[in-house]
Short mmCIF file of C-alpha atoms in Angstrom, two decimals:
data_model
loop_
_atom_site.label_atom_id
_atom_site.label_comp_id
_atom_site.label_asym_id
_atom_site.label_seq_id
_atom_site.Cartn_x
_atom_site.Cartn_y
_atom_site.Cartn_z
CA MET I 1 32.85 13.18 -15.47
CA THR I 2 34.43 10.99 -12.79
CA ASP I 3 33.24 11.04 -9.18
CA LEU I 4 36.62 12.49 -8.15
CA GLN I 5 36.38 15.33 -10.66
CA GLN I 6 32.82 16.06 -9.58
CA PHE I 7 33.99 16.17 -5.97
CA ARG I 8 36.76 18.63 -6.86
CA ASP I 9 34.39 20.84 -8.86
CA GLU I 10 31.87 20.96 -6.01
CA ALA I 11 34.59 21.80 -3.51
CA ALA I 12 35.92 24.61 -5.70
CA ALA I 13 32.47 26.10 -6.19
CA LEU I 14 31.79 26.12 -2.45
CA GLU I 15 35.22 27.35 -1.37
CA PRO I 16 34.10 31.00 -0.92
CA LEU I 17 31.25 29.89 1.35
CA LEU I 18 33.47 27.61 3.39
CA ALA I 19 35.95 30.47 3.87
CA THR I 20 33.45 33.10 4.97
CA ARG I 21 30.67 31.32 6.88
CA PRO I 22 30.67 29.56 10.27
CA LEU I 23 30.77 25.81 9.89
CA ILE I 24 29.14 22.78 11.42
CA ARG I 25 31.75 20.05 11.35
CA ALA I 26 30.94 16.42 10.64
CA ALA I 27 32.87 13.22 11.26
CA ASN I 28 31.53 10.28 9.25
CA PHE I 29 31.88 6.61 10.13
CA HIS I 30 30.66 3.45 8.42
CA ASN I 31 31.74 0.17 10.04
CA THR I 32 33.06 0.66 13.58
CA PRO I 33 34.66 -2.72 14.37
CA ARG I 34 35.67 -3.68 17.88
CA PHE I 35 39.37 -3.98 17.05
CA ARG I 36 39.37 -0.17 16.55
CA ALA I 37 37.48 0.62 19.76
CA ALA I 38 40.52 2.12 21.51
CA GLU I 39 41.08 4.42 18.54
CA TYR I 40 37.45 5.59 18.62
CA ASP I 41 37.74 6.14 22.36
CA ARG I 42 40.75 8.42 21.88
CA GLN I 43 39.05 10.32 19.05
CA LEU I 44 35.85 10.98 20.96
CA GLN I 45 37.72 11.91 24.12
CA GLN I 46 39.76 14.46 22.15
CA TRP I 47 36.72 15.81 20.33
CA SER I 48 34.84 16.24 23.61
CA ARG I 49 37.49 18.73 24.69
CA HIS I 50 37.09 20.92 21.61
CA PHE I 51 33.57 20.42 20.21
CA SER I 52 29.95 20.45 21.30
CA SER I 53 27.45 17.80 20.37
CA ILE I 54 24.51 18.62 18.08
CA ASN I 55 20.94 17.41 17.91
CA GLU I 56 18.36 18.34 15.28
CA HIS I 57 16.98 21.18 17.38
CA ASP I 58 20.48 22.72 17.62
CA LEU I 59 20.91 22.36 13.85
CA ASP I 60 17.53 23.91 13.14
CA GLN I 61 18.29 26.88 15.38
CA TYR I 62 21.72 27.38 13.84
CA LEU I 63 20.37 27.33 10.28
CA THR I 64 17.58 29.72 11.27
CA VAL I 65 19.62 32.45 12.94
CA GLY I 66 23.11 31.77 11.53
CA HIS I 67 24.65 31.92 15.00
CA TRP I 68 26.03 29.00 17.00
CA HIS I 69 24.82 29.24 20.59
CA LYS I 70 27.28 26.94 22.38
CA LYS I 71 30.74 27.80 23.66
CA LYS I 72 32.52 25.16 21.60
CA PRO I 73 32.06 24.59 17.83
CA GLY I 74 29.47 22.01 16.82
CA LEU I 75 30.37 18.50 15.65
CA ILE I 76 28.00 15.97 14.08
CA VAL I 77 29.23 12.40 14.63
CA ALA I 78 27.52 10.39 11.89
CA MET I 79 27.35 6.64 11.33
CA TYR I 80 26.25 5.50 7.87
CA ASN I 81 24.42 2.44 6.54
CA GLY I 82 23.09 0.81 9.71
CA TYR I 83 25.88 -1.52 10.81
CA ARG I 84 25.46 -3.57 13.96
CA ASP I 85 28.92 -2.60 15.23
CA ASN I 86 27.75 1.01 15.44
CA TYR I 87 25.54 -0.11 18.31
CA ASP I 88 27.99 -2.53 19.89
CA VAL I 89 31.15 -0.42 19.69
CA ILE I 90 30.69 3.30 19.15
CA PHE I 91 27.30 3.84 20.79
CA PRO I 92 28.66 3.26 24.33
CA LEU I 93 31.55 5.62 23.59
CA LEU I 94 29.20 8.34 22.35
CA GLU I 95 27.31 8.02 25.63
CA ARG I 96 30.54 8.13 27.63
CA TYR I 97 31.73 11.37 26.06
CA GLY I 98 28.38 13.12 25.75
CA PHE I 99 27.98 13.05 21.98
CA ILE I 100 24.73 12.59 20.13
CA GLY I 101 25.17 10.09 17.32
CA TRP I 102 23.51 10.59 13.95
CA PHE I 103 22.65 7.15 12.58
CA PHE I 104 21.92 7.31 8.83
CA VAL I 105 20.24 3.98 8.17
CA ALA I 106 19.50 2.08 4.98
CA THR I 107 16.21 0.61 6.21
CA GLY I 108 16.19 -2.26 3.71
CA PHE I 109 19.44 -3.54 5.25
CA VAL I 110 17.96 -3.46 8.75
CA SER I 111 14.83 -5.27 7.56
CA THR I 112 16.72 -8.04 5.74
CA ALA I 113 16.73 -11.48 7.33
CA VAL I 114 20.09 -12.46 8.83
CA SER I 115 20.56 -15.33 6.39
CA GLU I 116 20.12 -12.93 3.47
CA GLN I 117 22.31 -10.09 4.70
CA PRO I 118 25.53 -11.23 2.95
CA ALA I 119 23.75 -11.24 -0.42
CA PHE I 120 22.13 -7.88 0.36
CA THR I 121 25.47 -6.24 1.14
CA THR I 122 26.96 -7.56 -2.10
CA ARG I 123 24.05 -6.27 -4.21
CA HIS I 124 24.00 -2.86 -2.58
CA THR I 125 27.71 -2.01 -2.20
CA LEU I 126 27.75 -2.33 1.58
CA ARG I 127 31.08 -3.43 3.01
CA THR I 128 31.29 -5.53 6.14
CA VAL I 129 34.18 -6.66 8.31
CA ALA I 130 34.88 -10.33 7.58
CA ASN I 131 34.04 -12.77 10.38
CA GLU I 132 33.05 -9.98 12.75
CA TYR I 133 29.88 -11.74 13.92
CA THR I 134 29.61 -15.50 14.14
CA ASP I 135 25.80 -15.40 14.01
CA GLY I 136 25.94 -13.63 10.63
CA ARG I 137 23.96 -10.51 11.59
CA TYR I 138 25.77 -7.40 10.39
CA ALA I 139 22.87 -4.93 10.32
CA LEU I 140 21.37 -3.09 13.24
CA SER I 141 18.10 -4.57 14.46
CA TRP I 142 14.95 -2.52 14.82
CA SER I 143 15.05 -3.06 18.59
CA GLU I 144 18.57 -1.59 18.68
CA LEU I 145 17.39 1.36 16.61
CA LYS I 146 14.55 1.93 19.06
CA GLU I 147 17.08 2.18 21.86
CA LEU I 148 19.28 4.56 19.86
CA ASP I 149 16.20 6.62 19.05
CA ARG I 150 15.73 7.57 22.70
CA ASN I 151 18.67 10.00 22.90
CA HIS I 152 20.29 10.01 19.47
CA VAL I 153 19.28 10.96 15.91
CA ILE I 154 17.94 8.34 13.52
CA ALA I 155 18.07 9.46 9.87
CA SER I 156 17.37 8.04 6.43
CA HIS I 157 20.09 6.80 4.08
CA THR I 158 17.56 5.54 1.52
CA ARG I 159 16.08 2.04 1.71
CA ASN I 160 18.72 0.15 -0.26
CA HIS I 161 21.87 2.33 -0.10
CA SER I 162 21.01 4.01 -3.39
CA LYS I 163 22.51 6.78 -5.48
CA LEU I 164 19.46 8.78 -6.55
CA ALA I 165 20.89 9.90 -9.87
CA THR I 166 21.16 6.31 -11.09
CA GLU I 167 17.70 5.18 -10.02
CA ASN I 168 14.79 5.15 -12.46
CA PRO I 169 11.64 7.13 -11.53
CA ALA I 170 9.74 3.97 -10.61
CA THR I 171 12.39 3.06 -8.04
CA LEU I 172 12.93 6.51 -6.56
CA GLU I 173 9.75 6.53 -4.52
CA GLY I 174 10.75 3.37 -2.70
CA GLU I 175 14.19 4.78 -1.94
CA ILE I 176 13.01 8.16 -0.65
CA VAL I 177 9.47 7.74 0.68
CA GLY I 178 9.89 4.06 1.51
CA PRO I 179 12.29 4.58 4.44
CA GLN I 180 9.81 6.93 6.11
CA GLN I 181 7.21 4.19 5.91
CA ASP I 182 9.71 1.80 7.51
CA PHE I 183 10.54 4.24 10.31
CA GLU I 184 6.88 4.91 11.01
CA ALA I 185 6.16 1.18 11.15
CA HIS I 186 9.05 0.30 13.48
CA LEU I 187 9.84 3.49 15.43
CA GLY I 188 6.40 5.10 15.42
CA HIS I 189 7.48 8.33 13.75
CA ARG I 190 9.08 9.82 10.67
CA VAL I 191 12.67 11.09 10.68
CA ARG I 192 13.79 14.58 9.77
CA SER I 193 17.13 14.02 8.02
CA PHE I 194 18.04 12.34 4.73
CA ALA I 195 21.22 11.50 2.82
CA SER I 196 21.54 9.43 -0.34
CA LEU I 197 24.55 7.42 -1.42
CA SER I 198 27.16 9.99 -2.55
CA GLY I 199 25.07 12.75 -0.98
CA ALA I 200 23.19 14.41 -3.82
CA PRO I 201 22.00 17.89 -2.77
CA TYR I 202 18.39 18.97 -2.95
CA GLY I 203 17.74 20.76 -6.23
CA ASP I 204 19.66 18.53 -8.62
CA GLN I 205 16.84 16.19 -9.62
CA ALA I 206 13.22 17.35 -9.96
CA GLU I 207 11.53 14.01 -9.25
CA ALA I 208 13.78 13.30 -6.28
CA ASN I 209 13.01 16.79 -4.94
CA ARG I 210 9.26 16.13 -5.20
CA LEU I 211 9.57 12.84 -3.35
CA ILE I 212 11.78 14.36 -0.65
CA ASP I 213 9.04 16.95 -0.11
CA THR I 214 6.41 14.21 -0.05
CA ALA I 215 8.39 12.22 2.50
CA GLY I 216 8.62 15.28 4.76
CA TYR I 217 12.37 15.43 5.30
CA GLN I 218 13.63 18.68 6.78
CA PHE I 219 17.42 18.35 6.51
CA ILE I 220 19.24 17.10 3.40
CA PHE I 221 22.87 16.06 3.91
CA SER I 222 25.21 16.14 0.92
CA ASN I 223 28.97 16.17 0.48
CA PHE I 224 29.62 19.78 1.46
CA ARG I 225 26.39 21.14 2.88
CA ILE I 226 23.33 20.62 5.00
CA GLN I 227 20.19 22.08 3.45
CA ARG I 228 17.12 22.87 5.49
CA LEU I 229 13.84 22.65 3.59
#
């Protein structure tokens, strides 16, 4: 089955739920290069008129009671992979318009030496914007993540940008539990939210489920749902 067909099948299966239940919206970004800053500014300004920001406490409350407590619908603004331009470009705009950013980070990317980042991105299907940074650093730094961690959500996107279904059991632990070890070492705490490459839901893979439980994640993000464990 192709990824596109799987996507269509999942969407069809969830259509009744999407039609009958209140939704949390999500807008997903990857690279946020400076040449698109004006576009991001317009988007966030428009969204601020119609949506409310969400933190993990808001999400937990919503999933507990099934009722959204703010006047405007909720919107999660998510940045994936851990790109440096998320900090340089969209972070200030999130602050300007009162949105909490959800930064889903591949911790292995952040921990990779600058000189080795081009090879890392090639090996792990991470796309960068050519010639964006003359110093060659395309990943967030841990010091930048510490600053983001003050008022925004830091979340796990595996260690090496991995699709769990294609990883062997020996590798899975490093991709699921490993990021929590990285966050504890550099941020001083575990994170609550997790998404793998392609967003596999909890329940599809027994060994991955066990390791997600071991790692202590509370929210699992997949293509069409957020599951609370």
